[in-house]
Coordinates of C-alpha atoms and ligand atoms in Angstrom, one line a residue:
M18 CA 17.5 0.5 11.9
S19 CA 16.5 3.6 13.7
H20 CA 18.1 6.7 12.8
D21 CA 18.2 9.1 15.7
L22 CA 20.5 11.4 14.3
T23 CA 19.1 14.7 15.3
S24 CA 20.7 15.2 18.6
S25 CA 24.0 14.4 18.1
S26 CA 23.9 16.4 14.5
P27 CA 25.6 19.9 14.9
A28 CA 23.4 22.4 15.9
V29 CA 24.2 24.7 12.6
L30 CA 23.9 22.6 9.0
R31 CA 26.3 24.3 7.0
M32 CA 25.8 24.3 2.9
S33 CA 29.3 24.9 2.3
T34 CA 29.9 21.6 3.9
L35 CA 27.2 19.6 4.0
F36 CA 27.0 16.6 1.9
V37 CA 24.5 17.5 -0.6
R38 CA 24.1 18.4 -4.0
T39 CA 20.9 19.4 -5.8
L40 CA 19.7 18.8 -9.2
R41 CA 17.6 20.7 -11.8
E42 CA 17.0 17.7 -13.6
D43 CA 14.3 15.4 -12.7
P44 CA 15.6 11.8 -12.4
V45 CA 14.5 9.8 -15.6
D46 CA 12.7 6.9 -13.7
A47 CA 10.7 9.1 -11.6
E48 CA 6.9 9.6 -11.9
V49 CA 5.7 11.1 -9.1
A50 CA 6.4 14.3 -7.5
S51 CA 7.9 13.0 -4.1
H52 CA 10.3 10.7 -5.9
K53 CA 11.7 13.6 -8.3
L54 CA 11.9 15.8 -5.5
L55 CA 13.3 13.7 -2.8
V56 CA 16.2 13.0 -5.2
R57 CA 16.6 16.3 -6.7
A58 CA 16.9 18.0 -3.6
G59 CA 19.3 15.6 -2.3
Y60 CA 17.6 13.5 0.7
I61 CA 17.8 9.7 -1.2
R62 CA 19.6 8.4 -3.8
R63 CA 18.8 5.3 -5.9
A64 CA 21.0 2.2 -5.2
A65 CA 19.5 0.0 -7.1
P66 CA 15.4 -0.7 -8.4
G67 CA 13.5 0.2 -5.4
I68 CA 16.6 0.4 -3.0
Y69 CA 17.9 3.8 -1.7
T70 CA 20.7 5.5 -0.2
W71 CA 20.2 7.8 2.5
L72 CA 21.8 11.2 2.8
P73 CA 22.0 13.2 5.4
L74 CA 18.9 15.5 4.9
G75 CA 17.0 12.6 4.3
L76 CA 18.0 11.0 7.6
R77 CA 17.2 13.9 9.2
V78 CA 13.5 14.0 8.2
L79 CA 13.3 9.8 8.7
A80 CA 14.6 10.5 12.1
K81 CA 11.8 13.0 12.8
V82 CA 8.8 10.5 11.4
E83 CA 10.5 7.7 13.4
A84 CA 10.4 9.8 16.7
V85 CA 6.9 10.2 16.6
V86 CA 6.2 6.9 15.4
R87 CA 8.3 5.7 18.6
E88 CA 7.0 7.8 21.2
E89 CA 3.4 6.9 20.1
M90 CA 4.2 3.3 20.4
Q91 CA 5.7 3.7 23.8
A92 CA 2.7 5.7 24.9
A93 CA 0.6 3.0 24.2
G94 CA 2.5 0.7 26.2
A95 CA 4.5 -1.4 23.3
Q96 CA 8.1 -2.0 24.1
E97 CA 10.5 -1.7 21.4
V98 CA 12.9 -4.7 20.5
H99 CA 14.8 -4.9 17.6
F100 CA 15.4 -7.9 15.0
P101 CA 17.5 -9.1 12.5
A102 CA 16.5 -8.9 9.0
L103 CA 18.6 -11.6 7.7
L104 CA 16.4 -14.7 9.0
P105 CA 16.6 -18.8 8.7
R106 CA 14.2 -20.7 7.1
E107 CA 12.8 -23.1 9.6
P108 CA 10.3 -20.3 11.5
Y109 CA 8.6 -19.1 7.9
E110 CA 8.5 -23.0 6.7
A111 CA 6.4 -23.7 9.7
T112 CA 3.7 -21.0 8.9
G113 CA 4.2 -22.2 5.2
R114 CA 5.3 -18.6 4.5
W115 CA 8.2 -19.7 2.8
T116 CA 6.4 -20.9 0.1
E117 CA 3.1 -18.9 0.4
Y118 CA 5.2 -15.6 -0.2
G119 CA 6.2 -16.5 -3.5
P120 CA 8.5 -14.6 -5.6
G121 CA 8.0 -11.2 -3.4
L122 CA 10.4 -13.1 -0.6
F123 CA 14.5 -12.5 -1.1
R124 CA 15.8 -16.0 -0.2
L125 CA 19.5 -17.1 -0.1
K126 CA 22.0 -19.6 1.3
D127 CA 24.9 -19.4 3.5
R128 CA 28.1 -21.1 3.0
K129 CA 26.6 -24.5 4.2
E130 CA 24.2 -23.9 1.5
A131 CA 21.4 -23.4 4.5
D132 CA 18.1 -21.5 3.5
Y133 CA 17.5 -17.9 4.6
L134 CA 15.4 -15.0 3.8
L135 CA 15.4 -11.3 4.0
A136 CA 12.3 -10.6 6.0
P137 CA 9.4 -9.2 4.8
T138 CA 7.8 -9.2 8.1
H139 CA 8.4 -10.8 11.5
E140 CA 5.0 -12.4 12.5
E141 CA 7.2 -15.7 13.2
M142 CA 9.9 -14.4 14.9
F143 CA 8.3 -12.1 17.8
T144 CA 5.8 -15.4 18.3
L145 CA 9.1 -17.4 18.9
L146 CA 10.9 -15.0 21.4
V147 CA 7.5 -14.5 23.4
K148 CA 7.4 -18.7 23.4
D149 CA 11.1 -18.2 24.2
L150 CA 10.7 -16.2 27.6
Y151 CA 7.2 -16.2 28.7
S152 CA 4.9 -19.2 29.7
S153 CA 2.1 -17.7 32.0
Y154 CA -1.2 -15.9 31.4
K155 CA 0.3 -13.7 34.0
D156 CA 2.9 -12.4 31.7
L157 CA 0.1 -10.8 29.3
P158 CA -1.0 -8.9 27.8
L159 CA 2.2 -7.5 26.0
T160 CA 3.0 -5.5 22.9
L161 CA 6.2 -5.6 21.3
F162 CA 7.1 -3.5 18.3
Q163 CA 10.7 -2.6 16.3
I164 CA 11.8 0.2 13.7
Q165 CA 13.3 -1.7 11.0
T166 CA 14.1 -2.5 7.7
K167 CA 12.0 -4.8 5.5
Y168 CA 12.9 -6.6 2.4
R169 CA 10.3 -7.5 -0.1
D170 CA 10.9 -8.3 -3.9
E171 CA 8.1 -6.2 -5.3
A172 CA 7.0 -6.8 -8.7
R173 CA 6.5 -2.9 -9.7
P174 CA 8.9 -1.0 -7.3
R175 CA 7.6 2.1 -7.9
A176 CA 7.4 6.1 -6.6
G177 CA 10.4 5.8 -5.0
L178 CA 10.0 5.4 -1.2
I179 CA 6.5 4.7 -1.4
R180 CA 6.9 1.2 -3.0
G181 CA 10.7 -0.1 -2.1
R182 CA 12.2 -3.5 -2.6
E183 CA 14.2 -2.3 1.0
F184 CA 11.9 -0.1 2.9
I185 CA 11.6 0.5 6.8
M186 CA 8.4 -0.4 8.5
K187 CA 7.8 0.1 12.3
D188 CA 5.9 -3.3 12.7
A189 CA 4.4 -4.0 16.5
Y190 CA 2.5 -7.4 17.4
S191 CA 0.2 -8.0 20.4
F192 CA -0.1 -11.2 22.7
D193 CA -3.4 -11.8 24.7
V194 CA -4.7 -14.8 26.6
D195 CA -8.5 -14.2 25.2
D196 CA -10.4 -12.6 22.3
A197 CA -11.6 -9.7 24.7
G198 CA -7.7 -8.7 25.5
L199 CA -7.0 -9.0 21.8
D200 CA -9.7 -6.3 21.1
A201 CA -8.3 -4.1 23.9
S202 CA -4.4 -4.4 22.3
Y203 CA -6.0 -3.7 18.7
A204 CA -8.1 -0.7 20.1
A205 CA -4.8 0.8 21.6
Q206 CA -2.8 0.5 18.4
R207 CA -5.5 1.6 16.4
A208 CA -5.8 5.1 18.6
A209 CA -1.7 5.5 18.5
Y210 CA -2.2 5.0 14.7
Q211 CA -4.8 8.1 14.6
R212 CA -2.5 10.0 17.2
I213 CA 0.7 9.0 15.1
F214 CA -1.0 10.6 11.8
E215 CA -2.6 13.6 13.1
R216 CA 0.8 14.4 14.8
L217 CA 2.3 14.0 11.5
G218 CA -0.2 16.6 10.0
L219 CA -0.8 13.2 7.3
E220 CA -4.5 13.2 6.0
Y221 CA -5.9 9.3 6.5
V222 CA -8.7 7.3 6.1
I223 CA -9.8 4.1 8.2
V224 CA -10.8 1.6 5.7
A225 CA -12.0 -2.3 6.3
A226 CA -9.2 -4.4 4.6
T227 CA -8.7 -8.0 3.6
S228 CA -6.4 -9.7 5.9
G229 CA -4.4 -10.9 2.8
A230 CA -1.8 -13.3 3.2
M231 CA -1.5 -12.8 6.9
G232 CA -4.8 -14.8 7.9
G233 CA -6.8 -13.6 10.6
S234 CA -10.0 -11.6 11.2
R235 CA -10.5 -8.1 11.8
S236 CA -8.2 -5.8 9.7
E237 CA -8.4 -1.9 8.7
E238 CA -6.1 0.0 6.8
F239 CA -5.1 3.7 7.3
L240 CA -4.8 5.3 3.7
T241 CA -3.8 8.6 2.8
P242 CA -6.0 9.9 0.0
T243 CA -4.2 10.9 -3.0
P244 CA -4.6 10.5 -6.9
I245 CA -1.1 8.9 -6.8
G246 CA -2.1 6.2 -4.5
E247 CA -2.3 2.4 -5.8
D248 CA -5.2 1.5 -3.4
T249 CA -8.6 2.5 -4.5
F250 CA -11.1 3.0 -1.5
V251 CA -14.8 3.6 -1.3
R252 CA -17.0 5.7 1.2
S253 CA -20.8 6.1 1.6
A254 CA -22.6 8.9 3.4
G255 CA -23.4 6.7 5.9
G256 CA -20.4 5.8 7.3
Y257 CA -19.0 2.6 5.5
A258 CA -15.3 2.2 4.6
A259 CA -13.6 0.3 2.4
N260 CA -10.5 -0.6 0.5
V261 CA -12.3 -2.0 -3.0
E262 CA -10.4 -5.3 -2.2
A263 CA -12.3 -5.9 0.8
V264 CA -16.1 -4.9 -0.4
V265 CA -18.1 -7.9 -0.3
T266 CA -21.0 -7.7 -3.0
P267 CA -24.6 -8.1 -1.6
V268 CA -25.9 -11.3 -3.1
P269 CA -29.6 -10.6 -4.4
D270 CA -32.3 -13.1 -4.0
A271 CA -32.8 -16.3 -6.0
V272 CA -34.8 -15.6 -9.2
P273 CA -37.9 -17.8 -9.8
Y274 CA -37.4 -19.7 -13.2
D275 CA -40.1 -22.0 -13.5
D276 CA -41.4 -20.5 -16.6
A277 CA -38.2 -19.5 -18.3
P278 CA -38.1 -20.7 -21.8
P279 CA -35.4 -23.3 -22.6
A280 CA -31.9 -22.2 -23.2
H281 CA -31.5 -21.8 -27.2
V282 CA -28.3 -21.3 -29.4
E283 CA -28.3 -18.2 -32.3
D284 CA -26.0 -17.4 -34.8
T285 CA -24.3 -14.3 -33.8
P286 CA -22.0 -13.4 -36.7
D287 CA -18.8 -11.0 -35.7
T288 CA -19.8 -10.3 -31.8
P289 CA -16.5 -11.1 -29.8
T290 CA -16.9 -7.9 -27.8
I291 CA -20.1 -7.5 -25.0
E292 CA -21.0 -4.2 -27.5
S293 CA -21.2 -5.9 -30.7
L294 CA -23.0 -8.8 -29.4
V295 CA -26.1 -6.1 -27.7
A296 CA -26.1 -4.7 -30.7
V297 CA -26.4 -8.1 -32.6
A298 CA -29.3 -9.2 -29.9
N299 CA -31.3 -6.1 -30.1
E300 CA -31.2 -6.1 -34.1
R301 CA -31.8 -10.0 -34.8
F302 CA -33.3 -11.1 -31.5
P303 CA -35.3 -7.9 -29.9
R304 CA -36.8 -8.5 -26.5
P305 CA -40.7 -7.6 -26.5
D306 CA -40.4 -5.5 -22.9
R307 CA -37.3 -3.5 -23.1
A308 CA -34.0 -3.6 -24.8
W309 CA -30.9 -6.3 -24.1
T310 CA -28.3 -4.2 -22.6
A311 CA -24.7 -5.4 -21.5
A312 CA -25.8 -6.4 -18.1
D313 CA -28.0 -9.4 -19.7
T314 CA -24.7 -10.9 -20.7
L315 CA -22.7 -13.3 -18.9
K316 CA -18.9 -12.4 -20.0
N317 CA -16.4 -15.1 -19.1
V318 CA -12.8 -13.6 -19.0
V319 CA -10.1 -16.0 -18.8
L320 CA -7.2 -15.1 -16.7
A321 CA -4.0 -16.9 -15.3
A322 CA -2.9 -17.3 -12.2
T323 CA 0.6 -18.4 -10.8
H324 CA 0.9 -20.0 -7.5
P325 CA 3.5 -20.0 -4.8
D326 CA 4.9 -23.0 -6.0
G327 CA 5.1 -21.7 -9.7
R328 CA 2.2 -23.7 -10.8
R329 CA 0.2 -21.5 -13.5
E330 CA -3.5 -22.0 -13.7
V331 CA -5.8 -21.2 -16.3
L332 CA -9.4 -20.1 -14.8
V333 CA -12.3 -18.5 -16.0
V334 CA -14.9 -15.5 -13.9
G335 CA -17.9 -15.1 -15.3
L336 CA -19.7 -11.6 -14.5
P337 CA -22.1 -9.5 -16.2
G338 CA -21.2 -8.2 -18.9
D339 CA -21.5 -4.5 -18.0
R340 CA -18.5 -4.7 -15.5
E341 CA -15.1 -5.4 -15.9
V342 CA -12.8 -7.9 -14.0
D343 CA -10.8 -5.6 -11.2
L344 CA -7.7 -7.4 -10.9
K345 CA -6.4 -6.3 -7.8
R346 CA -9.9 -7.2 -6.2
L347 CA -9.0 -10.7 -8.0
G348 CA -5.3 -11.1 -6.8
A349 CA -6.9 -10.2 -3.2
S350 CA -9.3 -12.5 -3.8
L351 CA -6.8 -15.5 -4.9
E352 CA -3.8 -14.5 -2.5
P353 CA -1.0 -16.0 -2.6
A354 CA -1.4 -16.7 -6.3
E355 CA -0.6 -13.8 -8.4
V356 CA -3.2 -13.3 -11.4
E357 CA -2.8 -11.5 -15.1
P358 CA -5.1 -11.8 -18.0
A359 CA -4.3 -14.9 -19.8
G360 CA -1.8 -14.8 -22.5
D361 CA -1.9 -16.4 -26.1
G362 CA -0.2 -19.6 -24.8
D363 CA -2.5 -20.0 -22.1
F364 CA -5.4 -19.9 -25.1
A365 CA -3.0 -22.1 -27.3
A366 CA -3.4 -24.8 -24.0
H367 CA -7.1 -24.8 -23.8
P368 CA -8.4 -25.0 -27.1
E369 CA -12.2 -25.3 -25.6
L370 CA -11.8 -22.0 -24.8
V371 CA -13.0 -20.0 -27.9
K372 CA -12.0 -16.7 -27.8
G373 CA -14.7 -14.2 -28.0
Y374 CA -17.5 -16.8 -27.6
I375 CA -16.4 -18.4 -24.3
G376 CA -19.8 -19.8 -22.3
P377 CA -20.2 -22.2 -19.1
G378 CA -20.7 -25.3 -21.7
A379 CA -16.7 -25.1 -21.8
L380 CA -16.1 -24.4 -18.4
G381 CA -16.4 -26.2 -14.9
P382 CA -17.2 -27.4 -12.1
Q383 CA -13.8 -28.3 -12.2
G384 CA -13.3 -32.6 -12.9
A385 CA -16.1 -31.8 -15.3
Q386 CA -15.2 -33.3 -18.9
V387 CA -15.9 -30.7 -21.5
T388 CA -15.8 -31.0 -25.1
V389 CA -13.5 -29.6 -27.7
G390 CA -14.3 -29.2 -31.0
A391 CA -17.7 -30.5 -33.1
G392 CA -18.1 -33.6 -34.9
P393 CA -15.6 -36.4 -35.5
D394 CA -12.8 -34.5 -34.4
A395 CA -14.8 -33.6 -31.2
S396 CA -12.5 -34.9 -28.0
T397 CA -13.3 -34.1 -24.3
V398 CA -10.9 -32.4 -21.6
S399 CA -11.1 -31.6 -17.9
A400 CA -13.1 -28.1 -17.2
V401 CA -11.1 -25.2 -15.9
R402 CA -12.1 -23.7 -12.5
Y403 CA -14.9 -21.6 -13.2
L404 CA -15.9 -18.7 -10.6
L405 CA -18.9 -16.5 -10.7
D406 CA -19.5 -12.9 -9.4
P407 CA -21.8 -13.3 -6.4
R408 CA -24.5 -11.5 -8.9
V409 CA -25.1 -14.7 -11.2
V410 CA -27.9 -16.3 -8.5
E411 CA -29.7 -19.1 -9.1
G412 CA -32.4 -18.5 -11.5
T413 CA -30.4 -15.4 -13.5
R414 CA -31.2 -15.6 -17.1
W415 CA -28.2 -14.9 -19.6
I416 CA -27.1 -14.2 -22.8
T417 CA -23.7 -15.8 -23.0
G418 CA -20.9 -17.3 -25.2
A419 CA -21.9 -21.2 -27.1
N420 CA -18.1 -22.1 -27.4
Q421 CA -18.3 -21.6 -31.2
P422 CA -17.2 -18.6 -33.0
G423 CA -20.0 -16.4 -34.2
R424 CA -22.9 -18.2 -31.6
H425 CA -24.3 -17.3 -28.5
V426 CA -26.8 -19.1 -26.2
F427 CA -29.7 -17.1 -25.1
D428 CA -31.9 -18.0 -21.7
L429 CA -29.0 -19.4 -20.0
V430 CA -30.1 -19.8 -16.6
A431 CA -27.9 -19.9 -13.9
G432 CA -28.5 -23.3 -11.5
R433 CA -30.9 -24.9 -14.4
D434 CA -28.4 -24.7 -17.4
F435 CA -25.1 -24.6 -15.7
A436 CA -23.0 -24.5 -12.7
A437 CA -19.6 -23.3 -11.5
D438 CA -16.9 -23.9 -8.6
G439 CA -18.0 -21.5 -6.9
T440 CA -18.3 -17.1 -6.6
I441 CA -15.4 -14.7 -6.4
E442 CA -15.2 -11.2 -5.4
A443 CA -13.2 -9.8 -8.9
A444 CA -15.7 -7.6 -10.4
E445 CA -15.0 -3.8 -10.4
V446 CA -16.7 -1.8 -7.8
R447 CA -18.2 1.3 -9.5
A448 CA -19.2 4.6 -7.7
G449 CA -23.0 4.5 -7.0
D450 CA -23.1 1.0 -6.2
E451 CA -24.8 0.3 -3.0
A452 CA -22.9 0.0 0.1
P453 CA -22.8 -3.7 1.7
D454 CA -24.2 -2.7 4.6
G455 CA -27.3 -0.6 2.8
S456 CA -25.3 2.7 4.2
G457 CA -26.1 4.4 1.0
P458 CA -24.3 4.6 -2.6
L459 CA -20.6 4.3 -2.7
E460 CA -18.0 7.0 -3.9
L461 CA -14.5 6.0 -5.0
A462 CA -11.2 7.2 -4.4
R463 CA -7.4 6.7 -4.2
G464 CA -5.0 6.6 -1.9
I465 CA -1.5 5.1 -0.4
E466 CA -1.7 2.6 2.4
I467 CA 0.3 4.0 4.9
G468 CA -0.3 1.6 8.0
H469 CA -2.0 -1.8 8.4
I470 CA -3.6 -3.5 11.7
F471 CA -4.7 -6.9 11.7
Q472 CA -6.6 -9.3 14.5
L473 CA -4.4 -12.4 13.6
G474 CA -5.6 -14.5 16.1
R475 CA -4.2 -17.7 16.9
K476 CA -2.9 -18.6 13.5
Y477 CA 0.8 -18.0 14.3
A478 CA 0.7 -19.0 18.0
Q479 CA -0.8 -22.2 17.1
A480 CA 1.8 -23.3 14.2
L481 CA 4.8 -22.0 16.4
G482 CA 3.5 -23.5 19.6
L483 CA 3.3 -20.4 21.5
T484 CA 1.1 -21.5 24.3
V485 CA 0.6 -20.0 28.0
L486 CA -0.8 -21.4 31.5
D487 CA -4.2 -19.6 32.0
Q488 CA -5.7 -19.0 35.1
N489 CA -7.4 -22.7 35.3
G490 CA -3.8 -24.3 34.7
K491 CA -4.8 -25.3 31.4
Q492 CA -2.4 -24.7 28.5
V493 CA -4.0 -22.1 26.1
V494 CA -3.0 -20.7 22.4
V495 CA -2.2 -17.1 22.6
T496 CA -3.8 -15.0 20.4
M497 CA -2.1 -12.4 18.4
G498 CA -2.4 -8.9 16.4
S499 CA -0.1 -7.5 14.1
Y500 CA 0.4 -3.5 13.2
G501 CA 2.5 -1.9 10.7
V502 CA 3.1 1.6 9.5
G503 CA 5.4 1.9 6.6
V504 CA 7.7 4.6 8.0
T505 CA 9.6 5.3 4.8
R506 CA 6.5 5.1 2.6
V507 CA 4.9 7.7 5.2
M508 CA 8.1 10.4 4.6
A509 CA 7.2 10.2 0.8
S510 CA 3.8 10.7 1.3
L511 CA 4.3 14.0 3.8
A512 CA 6.6 15.0 0.6
E513 CA 3.9 14.3 -1.8
A514 CA 1.3 16.4 0.4
N515 CA 3.7 19.1 0.9
H516 CA 5.2 20.1 -2.1
D517 CA 4.7 22.6 -5.3
E518 CA 6.5 23.2 -8.5
K519 CA 9.5 24.7 -7.0
G520 CA 10.0 21.7 -4.7
L521 CA 9.3 20.4 -1.0
A522 CA 7.6 22.5 1.5
W523 CA 7.8 20.4 4.9
P524 CA 5.8 20.7 7.8
A525 CA 7.9 22.0 10.5
H526 CA 8.1 19.3 12.7
V527 CA 9.6 16.9 10.1
A528 CA 11.7 19.3 8.5
P529 CA 15.3 18.7 8.4
A530 CA 15.8 21.8 9.8
H531 CA 13.5 24.7 10.9
V532 CA 15.3 27.8 9.3
H533 CA 16.8 28.4 6.5
V534 CA 19.4 31.2 6.8
V535 CA 20.5 32.5 3.3
A536 CA 23.7 34.8 3.1
T537 CA 23.8 36.5 -0.2
G538 CA 26.0 38.9 -2.1
K539 CA 30.1 38.7 -1.5
S540 CA 30.1 41.4 1.5
Q541 CA 31.8 40.0 4.7
D542 CA 29.6 42.3 7.0
V543 CA 26.5 40.0 5.2
F544 CA 28.5 36.4 6.5
D545 CA 29.3 37.9 9.9
A546 CA 25.6 39.0 10.1
A547 CA 24.3 35.6 8.9
D548 CA 27.1 33.8 11.4
T549 CA 25.7 35.8 14.2
I550 CA 21.8 35.1 13.6
A551 CA 22.5 31.3 12.4
S552 CA 24.3 30.7 16.0
G553 CA 22.0 32.8 18.1
L554 CA 19.0 30.4 16.7
A555 CA 20.9 27.3 17.5
A556 CA 21.7 28.7 21.0
R557 CA 18.0 29.0 21.0
G558 CA 17.7 24.8 20.3
I559 CA 16.1 25.8 16.4
E560 CA 17.4 23.6 14.0
V561 CA 19.4 25.7 10.8
L562 CA 20.2 25.1 7.8
Y563 CA 22.7 27.8 6.6
D564 CA 23.4 28.4 3.2
D565 CA 26.9 30.0 4.0
R566 CA 28.8 29.1 0.3
P567 CA 30.5 32.0 -0.6
K568 CA 30.7 31.8 -4.3
V569 CA 27.0 30.5 -5.3
S570 CA 24.7 33.1 -6.5
P571 CA 21.5 34.1 -5.0
G572 CA 19.0 33.0 -7.8
V573 CA 21.0 29.4 -7.2
K574 CA 20.6 29.5 -3.3
F575 CA 17.0 30.7 -3.3
A576 CA 16.5 27.9 -5.8
D577 CA 18.0 25.3 -3.8
A578 CA 15.5 26.7 -0.4
E579 CA 12.5 26.4 -2.3
L580 CA 13.7 22.7 -3.4
I581 CA 14.9 21.7 0.0
G582 CA 12.0 23.0 1.4
V583 CA 12.5 24.2 5.1
P584 CA 9.3 26.1 6.3
V585 CA 11.3 29.4 7.4
V586 CA 13.3 31.4 5.3
V587 CA 15.8 33.9 6.3
V588 CA 17.4 36.2 3.7
V589 CA 20.8 38.0 5.0
G590 CA 21.6 40.7 2.0
R591 CA 21.2 44.0 0.4
G592 CA 18.9 45.0 3.3
L593 CA 21.6 44.8 6.0
A594 CA 22.9 48.5 4.8
D595 CA 19.8 49.5 6.6
G596 CA 19.9 47.4 9.3
V597 CA 17.1 44.6 8.3
V598 CA 16.8 41.1 7.0
D599 CA 13.8 39.3 4.9
V600 CA 11.9 36.4 7.0
R601 CA 9.3 34.8 4.8
G602 CA 7.5 31.4 4.9
R603 CA 8.9 28.7 2.4
A604 CA 6.4 29.7 -0.1
G605 CA 7.0 33.4 -0.1
D606 CA 4.0 33.8 2.7
D607 CA 4.5 36.3 5.2
A608 CA 7.4 38.0 4.3
E609 CA 8.5 40.6 6.5
Q610 CA 11.6 43.3 7.1
V611 CA 12.9 42.6 10.6
P612 CA 15.4 44.6 12.2
V613 CA 18.5 42.7 12.8
A614 CA 18.7 43.0 16.4
D615 CA 15.3 41.6 16.6
V616 CA 15.5 38.1 14.2
V617 CA 16.3 35.7 16.4
E618 CA 13.6 36.6 18.7
R619 CA 11.1 36.8 15.8
V620 CA 12.0 33.4 14.1
A621 CA 11.9 31.9 17.1
E622 CA 8.4 32.9 17.7
R623 CA 7.2 31.9 13.8
V624 CA 8.9 28.7 14.5
A625 CA 7.4 27.9 17.4
A626 CA 4.1 29.0 15.7
L627 CA 4.6 26.0 13.3
L628 CA 5.7 23.3 15.6
Ligands
ATP8 P1 0.6 -3.1 -0.2 O1 -0.3 -3.4 -0.4 O2 1.0 -1.7 -0.5 O3 1.7 -3.8 -1.0 P2 1.3 -4.4 2.4 O4 -0.5 -4.6 2.5 O5 1.7 -5.5 1.6 O6 1.3 -3.3 1.1 P3 1.7 -4.8 4.8 O7 2.3 -6.2 4.5 O8 0.5 -4.5 5.5 O9 1.5 -4.0 3.5 O10 2.9 -3.8 5.5 C1 2.5 -3.0 6.6 C2 2.7 -1.3 5.8 O11 4.4 -1.4 5.8 C3 1.7 -1.1 4.8 O12 0.9 -0.4 5.1 C4 2.8 0.0 4.1 O13 2.7 1.4 4.7 C5 4.1 -0.2 4.1 N1 4.7 -1.1 3.0 C6 4.2 -2.3 2.7 N2 4.9 -2.7 1.6 C7 6.0 -1.5 1.1 C8 7.1 -1.4 0.3 N3 6.8 -2.2 -0.7 N4 7.3 0.0 0.2 C9 6.8 0.7 1.3 N5 6.9 0.7 2.4 C10 5.9 -0.5 2.4
MG9 MG1 -1.4 -4.1 3.8

């Protein structure tokens, strides 16, 4: 829903009647500052895990963030519509997403037992709406958007508004006849996103992204850098920038292996870890030219993927032993399946996988039969799926598990001695790795995804039959783009970027008010003067939060002002006897004493300078 409440709100918000209770204690479930402070300062209240109720102060900030997003969408030529959140199954069935979304989708039934869902995003509905009303190339290009509530049953709702199960997204969709049109629509949205985040004063980087469950080709994310971010991105000095999930490992050339010795199995007792294996290899089987390192070992990591239909698959990723599997990169590669490290039950179900000593001999390619056990008790089972890091190219030579406790195989040559089901991007990306485009070593940082733009192409239009007649009277499938901003997540990111240990410190253009007038003491003169100042400011179009509570101590009022985070604070109190009031910034900055007669003018100047 859109929350344009600013215009209808009273110009002076009086703390004596405002529906707000600030809290001195952090909520127990909160880990990050934005979550703690938005709850403590009375902007939001938790209703259920990842689901929040909006209080008056929160709605005011949200409305301002939405307004910036809306204005820039309109300036980019997008038109606003509004879909329901509660939708029928059929369109999502047609695109496969009813199933593909897996446990992330809130599914429900109506009284007639018909299936419904709470939409996680609206590609299907926009496609069908345009199909309903448009039929010619002359109707295009078209970009539509909405600012609307989305539902995702996130596995780990976290950090308050940053990862909610109900959240507000601006989603826009473009419709074009051809690829050049899509490029232009995408460029217009990309530029609008840059303006949105610039206006909001939220630092951002644009990184290459994977297109995930949406399908499609070109895709970029807008991330705001912060150590509390769940996304990791890389940058090179030469201008490469990508989410780690999208980093494609440069594939080395194949290595000649004509004179490689045959593979040989050796006793390597008590070497279940890479570290212990390297130590024993150097002690008992030293190399003449140099020492063995972890990079000479092929580590085989057992994982479990849960597919959207609920099927659990055990699979193995083989990678150089000096690298870890990055579960987010692996997850992105295996989407829509969800992955986790294999558990005891998975190992029990696969006796051919000898923990600590797993090697290609017990693995894929799938369908191959592999041996379990040795001697007369040996039996065979079908191999699990085996996927290799792209660095494991033909001719590379490895020390790896021999599928028997305490034994490893040396000089095992990829392509000669073993094969797999394919390669996979699953290994961690490390600082110092070369950028895929050769533009220099990578550095890593963390960020929050605040926006995502995709070239969807024809996938949705094809699945749902959105075609138009082109110039030659031929039916052509429309090509689409999809563009999302996490509006509530952006608000939390702004809180995250603008706070100190005492509370929030909003930029003026999104703050719930421009000025916080605090009346201190008991004297009626103070309250009269503060009333006059507050209404004088409001008459100038300035939004005022006025602490007119008669029996609250100055200390509590100041602490609340610091917690709530309005950018300019006016204190009417003791100085009044000398005809002055105190004016300062939220952080106590630029404090000045201003004669009562000048205060409205002076504060108006200060606010204007901030907006
Ligand atoms: P994430 O990787 O963080 O789960 P996503 O890639 O699934 O996000 P999109 O489908 O690209 O998200 O949605 C568009 C935007 O909506 C995101 O860029 C993000 O800003 C916002 N968003 C997505 N999921 C959530 C959520 N659970 N809570 C709040 N905002 C969200
Ligand atoms: Mg995304």
